[in-house]
CSV table of N, CA and C in Angstrom, one decimal:
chain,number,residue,atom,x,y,z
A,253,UNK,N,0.8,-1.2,0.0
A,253,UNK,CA,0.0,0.0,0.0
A,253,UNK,C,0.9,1.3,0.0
A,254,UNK,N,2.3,1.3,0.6
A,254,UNK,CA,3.0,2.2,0.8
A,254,UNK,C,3.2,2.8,-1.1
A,255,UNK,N,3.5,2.1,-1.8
A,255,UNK,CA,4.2,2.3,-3.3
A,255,UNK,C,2.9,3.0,-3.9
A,256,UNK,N,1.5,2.9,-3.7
A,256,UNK,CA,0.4,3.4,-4.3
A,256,UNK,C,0.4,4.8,-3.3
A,257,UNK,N,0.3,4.9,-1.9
A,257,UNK,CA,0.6,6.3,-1.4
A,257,UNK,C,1.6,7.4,-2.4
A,258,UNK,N,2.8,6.6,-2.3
A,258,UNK,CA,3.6,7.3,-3.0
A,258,UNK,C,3.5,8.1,-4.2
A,259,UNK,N,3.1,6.9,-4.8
A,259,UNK,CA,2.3,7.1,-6.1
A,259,UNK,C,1.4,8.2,-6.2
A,260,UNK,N,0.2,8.2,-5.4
A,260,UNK,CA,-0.6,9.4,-5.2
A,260,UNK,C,-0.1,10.6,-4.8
A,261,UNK,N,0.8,10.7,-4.4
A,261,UNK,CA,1.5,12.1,-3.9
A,261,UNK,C,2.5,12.6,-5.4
A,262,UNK,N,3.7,11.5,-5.5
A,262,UNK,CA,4.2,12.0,-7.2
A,262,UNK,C,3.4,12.5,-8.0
A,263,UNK,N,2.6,11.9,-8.3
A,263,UNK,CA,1.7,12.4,-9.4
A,263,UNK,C,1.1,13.7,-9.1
A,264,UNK,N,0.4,13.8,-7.6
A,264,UNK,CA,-0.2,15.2,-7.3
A,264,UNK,C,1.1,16.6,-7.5
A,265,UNK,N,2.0,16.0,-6.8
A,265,UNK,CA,3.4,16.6,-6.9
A,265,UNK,C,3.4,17.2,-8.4
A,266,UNK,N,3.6,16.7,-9.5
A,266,UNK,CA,3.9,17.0,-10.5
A,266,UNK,C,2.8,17.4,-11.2
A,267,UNK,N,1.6,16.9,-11.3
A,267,UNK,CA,0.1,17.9,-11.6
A,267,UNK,C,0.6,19.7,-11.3
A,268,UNK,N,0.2,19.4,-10.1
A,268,UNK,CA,0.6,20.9,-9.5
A,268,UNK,C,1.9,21.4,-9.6
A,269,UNK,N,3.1,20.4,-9.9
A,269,UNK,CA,3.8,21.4,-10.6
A,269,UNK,C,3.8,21.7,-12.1
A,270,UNK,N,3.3,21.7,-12.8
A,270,UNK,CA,2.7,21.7,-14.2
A,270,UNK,C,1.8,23.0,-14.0
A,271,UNK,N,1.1,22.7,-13.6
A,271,UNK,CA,0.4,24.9,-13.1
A,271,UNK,C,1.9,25.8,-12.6
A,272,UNK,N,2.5,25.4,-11.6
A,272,UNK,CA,3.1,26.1,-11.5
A,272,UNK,C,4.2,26.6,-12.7
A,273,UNK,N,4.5,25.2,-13.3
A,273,UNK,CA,5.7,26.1,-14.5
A,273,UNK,C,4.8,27.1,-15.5
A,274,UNK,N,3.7,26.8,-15.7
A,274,UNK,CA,2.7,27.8,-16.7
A,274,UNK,C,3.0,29.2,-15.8
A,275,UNK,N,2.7,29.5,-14.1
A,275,UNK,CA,2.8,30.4,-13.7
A,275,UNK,C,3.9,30.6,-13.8
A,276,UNK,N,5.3,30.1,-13.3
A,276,UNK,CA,6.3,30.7,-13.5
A,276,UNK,C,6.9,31.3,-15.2
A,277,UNK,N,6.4,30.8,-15.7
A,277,UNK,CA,6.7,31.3,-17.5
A,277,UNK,C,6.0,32.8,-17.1
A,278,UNK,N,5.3,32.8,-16.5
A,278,UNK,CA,4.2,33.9,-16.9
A,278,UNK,C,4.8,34.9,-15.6
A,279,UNK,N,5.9,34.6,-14.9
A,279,UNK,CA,6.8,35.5,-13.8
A,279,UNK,C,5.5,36.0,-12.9
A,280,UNK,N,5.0,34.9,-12.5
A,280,UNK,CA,3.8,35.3,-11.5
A,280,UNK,C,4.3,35.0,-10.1
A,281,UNK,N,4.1,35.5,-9.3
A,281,UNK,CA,3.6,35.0,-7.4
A,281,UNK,C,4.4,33.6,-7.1
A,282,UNK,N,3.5,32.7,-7.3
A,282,UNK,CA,3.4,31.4,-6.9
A,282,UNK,C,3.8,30.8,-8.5
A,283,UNK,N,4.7,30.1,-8.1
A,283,UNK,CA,5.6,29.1,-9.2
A,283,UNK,C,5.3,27.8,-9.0
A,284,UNK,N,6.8,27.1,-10.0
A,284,UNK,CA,6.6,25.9,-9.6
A,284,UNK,C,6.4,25.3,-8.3
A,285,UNK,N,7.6,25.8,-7.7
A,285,UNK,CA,7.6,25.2,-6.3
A,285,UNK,C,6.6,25.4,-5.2
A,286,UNK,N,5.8,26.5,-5.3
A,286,UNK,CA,4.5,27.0,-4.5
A,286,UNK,C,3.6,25.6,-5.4
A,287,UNK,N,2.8,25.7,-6.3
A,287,UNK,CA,2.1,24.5,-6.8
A,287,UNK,C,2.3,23.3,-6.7
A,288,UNK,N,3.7,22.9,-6.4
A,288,UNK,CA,4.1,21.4,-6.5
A,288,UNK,C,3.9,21.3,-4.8
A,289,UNK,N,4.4,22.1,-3.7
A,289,UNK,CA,4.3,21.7,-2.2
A,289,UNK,C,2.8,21.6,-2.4
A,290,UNK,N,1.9,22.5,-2.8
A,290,UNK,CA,0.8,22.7,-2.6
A,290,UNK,C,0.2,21.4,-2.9
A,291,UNK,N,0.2,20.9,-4.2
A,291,UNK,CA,0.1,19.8,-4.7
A,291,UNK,C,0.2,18.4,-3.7
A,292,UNK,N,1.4,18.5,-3.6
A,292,UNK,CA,1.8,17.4,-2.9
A,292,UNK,C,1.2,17.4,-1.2
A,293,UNK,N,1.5,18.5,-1.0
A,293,UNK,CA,0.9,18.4,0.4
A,293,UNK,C,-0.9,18.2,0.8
A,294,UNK,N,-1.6,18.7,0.0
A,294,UNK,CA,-2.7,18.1,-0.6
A,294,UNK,C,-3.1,16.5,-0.5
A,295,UNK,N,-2.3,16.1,-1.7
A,295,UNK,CA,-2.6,15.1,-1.6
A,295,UNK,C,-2.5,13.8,-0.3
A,296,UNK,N,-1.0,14.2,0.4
A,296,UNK,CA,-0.7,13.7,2.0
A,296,UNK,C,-1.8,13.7,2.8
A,297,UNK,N,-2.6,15.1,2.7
A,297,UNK,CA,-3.2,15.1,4.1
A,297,UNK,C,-4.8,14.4,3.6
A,298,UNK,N,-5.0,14.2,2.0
A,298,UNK,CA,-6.3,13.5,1.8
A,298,UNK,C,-6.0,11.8,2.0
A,299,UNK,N,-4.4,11.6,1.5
A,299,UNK,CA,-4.1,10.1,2.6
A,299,UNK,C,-4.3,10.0,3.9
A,300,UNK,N,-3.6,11.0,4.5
A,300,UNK,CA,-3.7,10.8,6.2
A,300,UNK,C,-4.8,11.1,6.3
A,301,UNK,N,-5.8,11.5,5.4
A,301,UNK,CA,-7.5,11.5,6.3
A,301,UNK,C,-8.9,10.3,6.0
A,302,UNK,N,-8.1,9.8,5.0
A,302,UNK,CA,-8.5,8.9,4.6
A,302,UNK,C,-8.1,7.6,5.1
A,303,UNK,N,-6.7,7.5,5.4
A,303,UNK,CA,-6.3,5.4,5.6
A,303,UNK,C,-5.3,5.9,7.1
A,304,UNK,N,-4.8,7.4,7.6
A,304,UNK,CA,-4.1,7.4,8.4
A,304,UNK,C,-4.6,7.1,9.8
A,305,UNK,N,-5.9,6.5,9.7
A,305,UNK,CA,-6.0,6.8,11.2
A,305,UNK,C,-6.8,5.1,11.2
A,306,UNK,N,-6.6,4.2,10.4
A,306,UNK,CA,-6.9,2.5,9.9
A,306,UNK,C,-6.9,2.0,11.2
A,307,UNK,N,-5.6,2.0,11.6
A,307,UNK,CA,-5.6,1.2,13.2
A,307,UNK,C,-6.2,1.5,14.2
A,308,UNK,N,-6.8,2.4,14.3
A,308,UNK,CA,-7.7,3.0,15.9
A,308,UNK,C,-8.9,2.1,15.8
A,309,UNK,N,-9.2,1.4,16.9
A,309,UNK,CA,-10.2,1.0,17.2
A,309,UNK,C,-11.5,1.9,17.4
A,310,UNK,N,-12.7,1.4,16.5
A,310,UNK,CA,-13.2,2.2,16.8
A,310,UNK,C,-14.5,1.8,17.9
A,311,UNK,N,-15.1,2.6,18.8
A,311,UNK,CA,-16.0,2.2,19.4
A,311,UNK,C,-17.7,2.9,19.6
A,312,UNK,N,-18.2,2.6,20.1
A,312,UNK,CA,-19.6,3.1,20.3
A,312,UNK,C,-18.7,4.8,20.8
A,313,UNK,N,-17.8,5.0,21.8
A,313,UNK,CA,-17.5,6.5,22.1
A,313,UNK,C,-16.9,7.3,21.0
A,314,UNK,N,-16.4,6.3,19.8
A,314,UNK,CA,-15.0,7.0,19.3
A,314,UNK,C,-16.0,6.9,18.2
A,315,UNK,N,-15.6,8.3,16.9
A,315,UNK,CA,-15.6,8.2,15.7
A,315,UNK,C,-14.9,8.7,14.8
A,316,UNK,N,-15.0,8.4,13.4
A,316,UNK,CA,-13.8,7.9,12.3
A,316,UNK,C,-14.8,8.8,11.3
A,317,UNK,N,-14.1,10.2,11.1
A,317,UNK,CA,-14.8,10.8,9.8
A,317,UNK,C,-13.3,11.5,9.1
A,318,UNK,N,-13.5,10.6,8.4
A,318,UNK,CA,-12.6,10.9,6.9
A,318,UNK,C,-12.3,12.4,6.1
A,319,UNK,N,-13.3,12.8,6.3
A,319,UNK,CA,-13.3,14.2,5.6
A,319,UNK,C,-13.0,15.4,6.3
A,320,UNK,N,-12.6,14.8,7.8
A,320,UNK,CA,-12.3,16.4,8.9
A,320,UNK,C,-11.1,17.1,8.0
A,321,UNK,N,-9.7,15.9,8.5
A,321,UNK,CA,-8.6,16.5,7.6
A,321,UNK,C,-8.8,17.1,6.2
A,322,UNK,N,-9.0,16.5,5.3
A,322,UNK,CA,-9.3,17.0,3.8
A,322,UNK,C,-10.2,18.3,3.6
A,323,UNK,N,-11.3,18.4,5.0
A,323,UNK,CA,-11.7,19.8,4.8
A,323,UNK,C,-11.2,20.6,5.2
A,324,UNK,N,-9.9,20.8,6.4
A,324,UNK,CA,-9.2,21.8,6.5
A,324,UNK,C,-8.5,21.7,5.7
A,325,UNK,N,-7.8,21.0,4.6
A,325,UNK,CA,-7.3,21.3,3.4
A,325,UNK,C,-7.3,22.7,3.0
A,326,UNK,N,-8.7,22.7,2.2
A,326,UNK,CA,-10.0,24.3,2.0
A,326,UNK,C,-9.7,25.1,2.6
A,327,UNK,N,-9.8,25.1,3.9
A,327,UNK,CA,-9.5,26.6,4.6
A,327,UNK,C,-8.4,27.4,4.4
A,328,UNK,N,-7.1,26.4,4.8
A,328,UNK,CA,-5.9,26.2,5.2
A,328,UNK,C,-5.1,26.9,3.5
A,329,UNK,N,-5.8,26.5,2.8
A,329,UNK,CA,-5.4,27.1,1.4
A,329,UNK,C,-6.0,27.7,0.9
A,330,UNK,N,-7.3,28.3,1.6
A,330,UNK,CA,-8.2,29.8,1.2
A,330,UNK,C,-7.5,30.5,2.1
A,331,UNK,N,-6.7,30.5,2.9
A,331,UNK,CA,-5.8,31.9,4.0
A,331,UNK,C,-4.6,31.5,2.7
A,332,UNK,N,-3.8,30.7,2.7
A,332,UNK,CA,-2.6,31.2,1.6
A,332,UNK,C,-2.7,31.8,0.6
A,333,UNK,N,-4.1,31.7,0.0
A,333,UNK,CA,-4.7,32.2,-1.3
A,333,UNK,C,-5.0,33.6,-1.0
A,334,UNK,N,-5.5,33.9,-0.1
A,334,UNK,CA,-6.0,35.4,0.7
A,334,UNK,C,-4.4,36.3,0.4
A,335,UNK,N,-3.2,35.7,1.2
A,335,UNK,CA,-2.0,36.1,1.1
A,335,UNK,C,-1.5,36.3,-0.3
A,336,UNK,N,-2.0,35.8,-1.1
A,336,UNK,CA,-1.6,36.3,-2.7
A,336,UNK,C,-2.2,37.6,-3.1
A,337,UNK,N,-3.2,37.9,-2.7
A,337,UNK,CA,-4.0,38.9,-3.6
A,337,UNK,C,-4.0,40.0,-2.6
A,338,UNK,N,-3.8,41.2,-3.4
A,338,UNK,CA,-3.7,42.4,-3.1
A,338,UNK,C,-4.0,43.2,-3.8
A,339,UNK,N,-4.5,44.5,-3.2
A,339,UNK,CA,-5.0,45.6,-3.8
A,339,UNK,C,-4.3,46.8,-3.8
A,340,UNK,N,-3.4,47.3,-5.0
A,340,UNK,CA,-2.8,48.0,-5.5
A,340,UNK,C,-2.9,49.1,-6.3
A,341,UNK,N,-3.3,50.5,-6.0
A,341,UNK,CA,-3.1,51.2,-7.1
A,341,UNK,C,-4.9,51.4,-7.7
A,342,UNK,N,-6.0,50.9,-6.7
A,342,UNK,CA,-7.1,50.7,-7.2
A,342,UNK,C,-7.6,49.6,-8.1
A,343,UNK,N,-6.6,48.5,-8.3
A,343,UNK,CA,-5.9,47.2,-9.5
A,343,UNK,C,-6.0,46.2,-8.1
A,344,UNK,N,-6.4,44.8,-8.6
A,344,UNK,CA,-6.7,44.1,-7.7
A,344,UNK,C,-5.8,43.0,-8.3
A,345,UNK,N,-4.7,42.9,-7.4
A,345,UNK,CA,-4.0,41.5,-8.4
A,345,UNK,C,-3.8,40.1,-7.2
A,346,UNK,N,-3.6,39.4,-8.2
A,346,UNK,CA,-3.1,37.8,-7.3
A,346,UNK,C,-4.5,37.0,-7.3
A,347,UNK,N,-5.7,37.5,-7.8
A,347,UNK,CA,-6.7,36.4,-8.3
A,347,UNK,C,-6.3,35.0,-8.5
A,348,UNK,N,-6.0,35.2,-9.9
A,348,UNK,CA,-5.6,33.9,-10.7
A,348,UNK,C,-4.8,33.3,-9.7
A,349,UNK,N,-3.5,33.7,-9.1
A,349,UNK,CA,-2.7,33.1,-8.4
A,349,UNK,C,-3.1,32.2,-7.5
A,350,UNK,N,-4.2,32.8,-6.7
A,350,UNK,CA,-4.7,32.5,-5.6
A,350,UNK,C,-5.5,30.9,-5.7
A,351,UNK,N,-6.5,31.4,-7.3
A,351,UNK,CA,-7.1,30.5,-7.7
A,351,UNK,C,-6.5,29.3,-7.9
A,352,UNK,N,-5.7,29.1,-8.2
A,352,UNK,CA,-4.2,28.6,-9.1
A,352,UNK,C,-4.4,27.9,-7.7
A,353,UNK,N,-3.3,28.0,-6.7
A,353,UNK,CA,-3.4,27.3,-5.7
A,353,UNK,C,-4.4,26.7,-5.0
A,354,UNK,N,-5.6,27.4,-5.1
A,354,UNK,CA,-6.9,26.6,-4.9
A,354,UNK,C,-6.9,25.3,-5.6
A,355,UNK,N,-6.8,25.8,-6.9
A,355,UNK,CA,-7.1,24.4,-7.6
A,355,UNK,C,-6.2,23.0,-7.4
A,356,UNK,N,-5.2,24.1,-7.4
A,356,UNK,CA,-3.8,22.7,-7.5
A,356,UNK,C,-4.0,21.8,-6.3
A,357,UNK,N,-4.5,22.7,-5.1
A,357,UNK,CA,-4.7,22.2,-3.7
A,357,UNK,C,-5.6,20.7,-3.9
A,358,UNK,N,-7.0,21.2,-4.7
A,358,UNK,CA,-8.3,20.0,-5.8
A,358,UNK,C,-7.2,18.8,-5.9
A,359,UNK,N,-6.6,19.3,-7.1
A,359,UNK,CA,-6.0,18.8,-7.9
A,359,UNK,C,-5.5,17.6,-7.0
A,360,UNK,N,-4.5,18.0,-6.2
A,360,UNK,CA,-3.9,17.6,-5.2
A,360,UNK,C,-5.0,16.3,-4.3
A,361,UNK,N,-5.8,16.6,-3.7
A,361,UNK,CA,-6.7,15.9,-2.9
A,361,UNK,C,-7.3,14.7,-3.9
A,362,UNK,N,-7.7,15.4,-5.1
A,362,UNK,CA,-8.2,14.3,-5.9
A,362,UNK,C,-7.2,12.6,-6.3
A,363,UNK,N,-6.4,13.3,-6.5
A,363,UNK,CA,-4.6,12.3,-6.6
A,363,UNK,C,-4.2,11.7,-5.5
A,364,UNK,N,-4.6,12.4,-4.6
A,364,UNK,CA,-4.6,11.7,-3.3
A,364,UNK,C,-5.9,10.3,-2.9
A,365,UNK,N,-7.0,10.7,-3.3
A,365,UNK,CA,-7.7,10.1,-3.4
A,365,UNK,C,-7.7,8.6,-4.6
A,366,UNK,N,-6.3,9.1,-5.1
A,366,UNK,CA,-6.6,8.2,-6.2
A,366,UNK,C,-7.6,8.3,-7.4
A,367,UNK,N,-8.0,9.2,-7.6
A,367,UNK,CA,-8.7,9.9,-8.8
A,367,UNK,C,-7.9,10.3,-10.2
A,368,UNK,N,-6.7,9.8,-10.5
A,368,UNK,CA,-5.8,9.9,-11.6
A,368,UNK,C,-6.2,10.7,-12.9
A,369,UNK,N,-7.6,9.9,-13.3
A,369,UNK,CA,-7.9,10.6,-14.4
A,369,UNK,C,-8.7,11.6,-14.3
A,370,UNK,N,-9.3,11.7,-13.0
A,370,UNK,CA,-10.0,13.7,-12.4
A,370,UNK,C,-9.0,14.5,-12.3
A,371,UNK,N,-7.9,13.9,-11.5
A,371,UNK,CA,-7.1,14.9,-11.3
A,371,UNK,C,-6.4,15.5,-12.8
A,372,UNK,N,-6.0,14.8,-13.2
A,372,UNK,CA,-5.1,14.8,-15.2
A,372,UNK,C,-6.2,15.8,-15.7
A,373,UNK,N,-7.1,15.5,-15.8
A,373,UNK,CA,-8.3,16.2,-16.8
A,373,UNK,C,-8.4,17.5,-15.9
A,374,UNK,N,-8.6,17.5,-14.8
A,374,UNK,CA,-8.7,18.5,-14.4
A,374,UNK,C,-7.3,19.9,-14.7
A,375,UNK,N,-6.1,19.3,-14.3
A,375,UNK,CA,-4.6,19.8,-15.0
A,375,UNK,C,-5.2,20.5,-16.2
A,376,UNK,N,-5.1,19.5,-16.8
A,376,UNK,CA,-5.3,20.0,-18.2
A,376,UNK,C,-6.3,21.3,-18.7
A,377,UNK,N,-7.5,21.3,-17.8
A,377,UNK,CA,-8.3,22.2,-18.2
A,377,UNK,C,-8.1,23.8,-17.7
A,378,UNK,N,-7.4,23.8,-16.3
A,378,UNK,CA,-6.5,24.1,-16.1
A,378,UNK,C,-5.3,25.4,-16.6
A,379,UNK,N,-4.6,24.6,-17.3
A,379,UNK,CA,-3.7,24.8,-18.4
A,379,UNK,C,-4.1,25.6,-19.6
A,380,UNK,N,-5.7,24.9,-19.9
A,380,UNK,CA,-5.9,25.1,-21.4
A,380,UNK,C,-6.6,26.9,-21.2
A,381,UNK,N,-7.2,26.7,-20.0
A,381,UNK,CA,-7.7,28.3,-19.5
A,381,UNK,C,-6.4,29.0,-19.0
A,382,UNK,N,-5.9,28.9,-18.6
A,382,UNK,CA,-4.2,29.9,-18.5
A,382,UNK,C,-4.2,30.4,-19.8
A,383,UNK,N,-3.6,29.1,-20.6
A,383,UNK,CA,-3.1,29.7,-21.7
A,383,UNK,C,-4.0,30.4,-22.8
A,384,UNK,N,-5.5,30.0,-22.8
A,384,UNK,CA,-6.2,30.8,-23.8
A,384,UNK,C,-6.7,32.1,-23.3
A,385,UNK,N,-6.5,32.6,-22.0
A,385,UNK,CA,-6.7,33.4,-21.5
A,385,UNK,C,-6.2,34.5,-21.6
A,386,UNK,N,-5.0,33.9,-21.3
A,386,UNK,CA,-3.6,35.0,-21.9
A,386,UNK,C,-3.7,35.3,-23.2
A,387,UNK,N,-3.6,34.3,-24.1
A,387,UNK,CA,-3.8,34.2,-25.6
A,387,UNK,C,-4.8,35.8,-26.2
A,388,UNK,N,-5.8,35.2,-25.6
A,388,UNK,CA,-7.1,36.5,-25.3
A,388,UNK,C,-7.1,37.3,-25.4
A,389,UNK,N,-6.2,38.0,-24.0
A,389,UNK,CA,-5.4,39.0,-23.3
A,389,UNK,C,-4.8,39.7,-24.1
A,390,UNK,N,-3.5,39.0,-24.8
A,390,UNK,CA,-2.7,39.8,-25.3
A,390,UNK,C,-3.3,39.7,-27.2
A,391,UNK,N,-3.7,39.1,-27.6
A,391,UNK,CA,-4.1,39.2,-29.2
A,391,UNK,C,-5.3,39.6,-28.9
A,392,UNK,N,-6.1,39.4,-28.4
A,392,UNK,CA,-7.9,40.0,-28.8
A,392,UNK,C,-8.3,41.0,-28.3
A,393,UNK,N,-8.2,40.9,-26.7
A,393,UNK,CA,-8.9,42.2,-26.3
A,393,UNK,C,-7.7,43.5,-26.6
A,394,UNK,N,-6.5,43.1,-26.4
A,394,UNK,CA,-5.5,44.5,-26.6
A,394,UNK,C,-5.6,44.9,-27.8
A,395,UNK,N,-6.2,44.3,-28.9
A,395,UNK,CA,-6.3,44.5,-30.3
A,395,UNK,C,-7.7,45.6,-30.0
A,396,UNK,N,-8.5,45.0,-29.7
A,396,UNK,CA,-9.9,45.6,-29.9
A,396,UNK,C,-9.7,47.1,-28.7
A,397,UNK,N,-8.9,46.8,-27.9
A,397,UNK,CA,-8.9,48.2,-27.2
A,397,UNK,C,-8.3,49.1,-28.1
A,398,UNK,N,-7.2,49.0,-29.2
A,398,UNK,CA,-6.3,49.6,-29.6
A,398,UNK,C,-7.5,50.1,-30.8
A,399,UNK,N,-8.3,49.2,-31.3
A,399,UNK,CA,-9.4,49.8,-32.4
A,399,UNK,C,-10.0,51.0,-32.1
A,400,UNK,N,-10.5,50.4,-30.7
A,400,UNK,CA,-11.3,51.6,-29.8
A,400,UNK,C,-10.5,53.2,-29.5
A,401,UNK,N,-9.2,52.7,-29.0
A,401,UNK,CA,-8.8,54.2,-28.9
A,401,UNK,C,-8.2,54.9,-30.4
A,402,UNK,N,-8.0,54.5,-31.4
A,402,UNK,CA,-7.9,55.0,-32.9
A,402,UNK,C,-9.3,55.3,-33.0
A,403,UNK,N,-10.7,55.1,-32.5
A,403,UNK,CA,-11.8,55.6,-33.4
A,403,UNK,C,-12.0,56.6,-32.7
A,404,UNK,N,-11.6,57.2,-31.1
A,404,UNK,CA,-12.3,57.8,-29.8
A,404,UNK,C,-10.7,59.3,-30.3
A,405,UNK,N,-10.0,59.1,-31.3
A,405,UNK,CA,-8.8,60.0,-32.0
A,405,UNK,C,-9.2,60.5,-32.9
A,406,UNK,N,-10.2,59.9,-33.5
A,406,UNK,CA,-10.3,60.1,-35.3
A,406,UNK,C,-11.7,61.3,-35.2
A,407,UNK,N,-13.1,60.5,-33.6
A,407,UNK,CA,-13.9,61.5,-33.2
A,407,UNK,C,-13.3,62.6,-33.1
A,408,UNK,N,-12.2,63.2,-32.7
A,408,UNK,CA,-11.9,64.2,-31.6
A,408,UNK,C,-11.1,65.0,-32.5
């Protein structure tokens, strides 16, 4: 059982770090190495909340709920996420970032869970919204602003 733990942490490990190198390309906040602990550590505590606590006997006084751990996951990574985002200048930045580690955190628990192909598909979708967003960002709307301010010159 040890080599399939492991397994589910690598994998969450490198999910999340795969957001993170998209972030670091993009010289953001939180990089690879923020996404990959995030990741990985994620995934650990959806093991340890899931199979870590196997050997306790349980009795009519005692009980065994699986999802305590894994829901402070959530919290615990909605305050680091908080620590990303700041308001600047009237400019609200570190959203995405924040989100970003939200997710990876998902990402993370699901891998932990053993959810391989949620977690992958999830990466991926991930990924494909970073990069078409940017895509967006810098070819579509900077184009159509640039339209806008040549017609708001040509009024005037």
């Amino acid at each position: 059982m040890t080599t399939d733990y492991i397994l589910r942490i690598f994998i969450a490990a490198m999910l999340g770090g795969a957001i993170g190198l998209e972030r670091e390309y993009r010289a953001k906040e939180a990089g690879f190495r923020t996404h990959f602990l995030v990741g990985l550590g994620s995934a650990l505590f959806m093991i340890l909340s899931a199979h870590g606590f196997d050997d306790i006997t349980l009795t009519e006084a005692t009980r065994h709920d699986v999802s305590r751990i894994a829901a402070q996951v959530v919290s615990g990574i909605g305050f680091i996420g908080a620590g990303c985002i700041i308001f600047q200048k009237h400019v609200v930045r570190g959203l995405t970032t924040a989100a970003g580690l939200w997710v990876a955190s998902a990402i993370g628990m699901a891998a932990g869970a053993g959810m391989y192909a949620v977690a992958a598909a999830s990466t991926v979708m991930v990924l494909v919204c970073l990069e078409l967003m940017n895509f967006l960002h810098h070819h579509v709307f900077k184009h159509r602003a640039r339209e806008y301010d040549t017609d708001d010159e040509e009024s005037n």
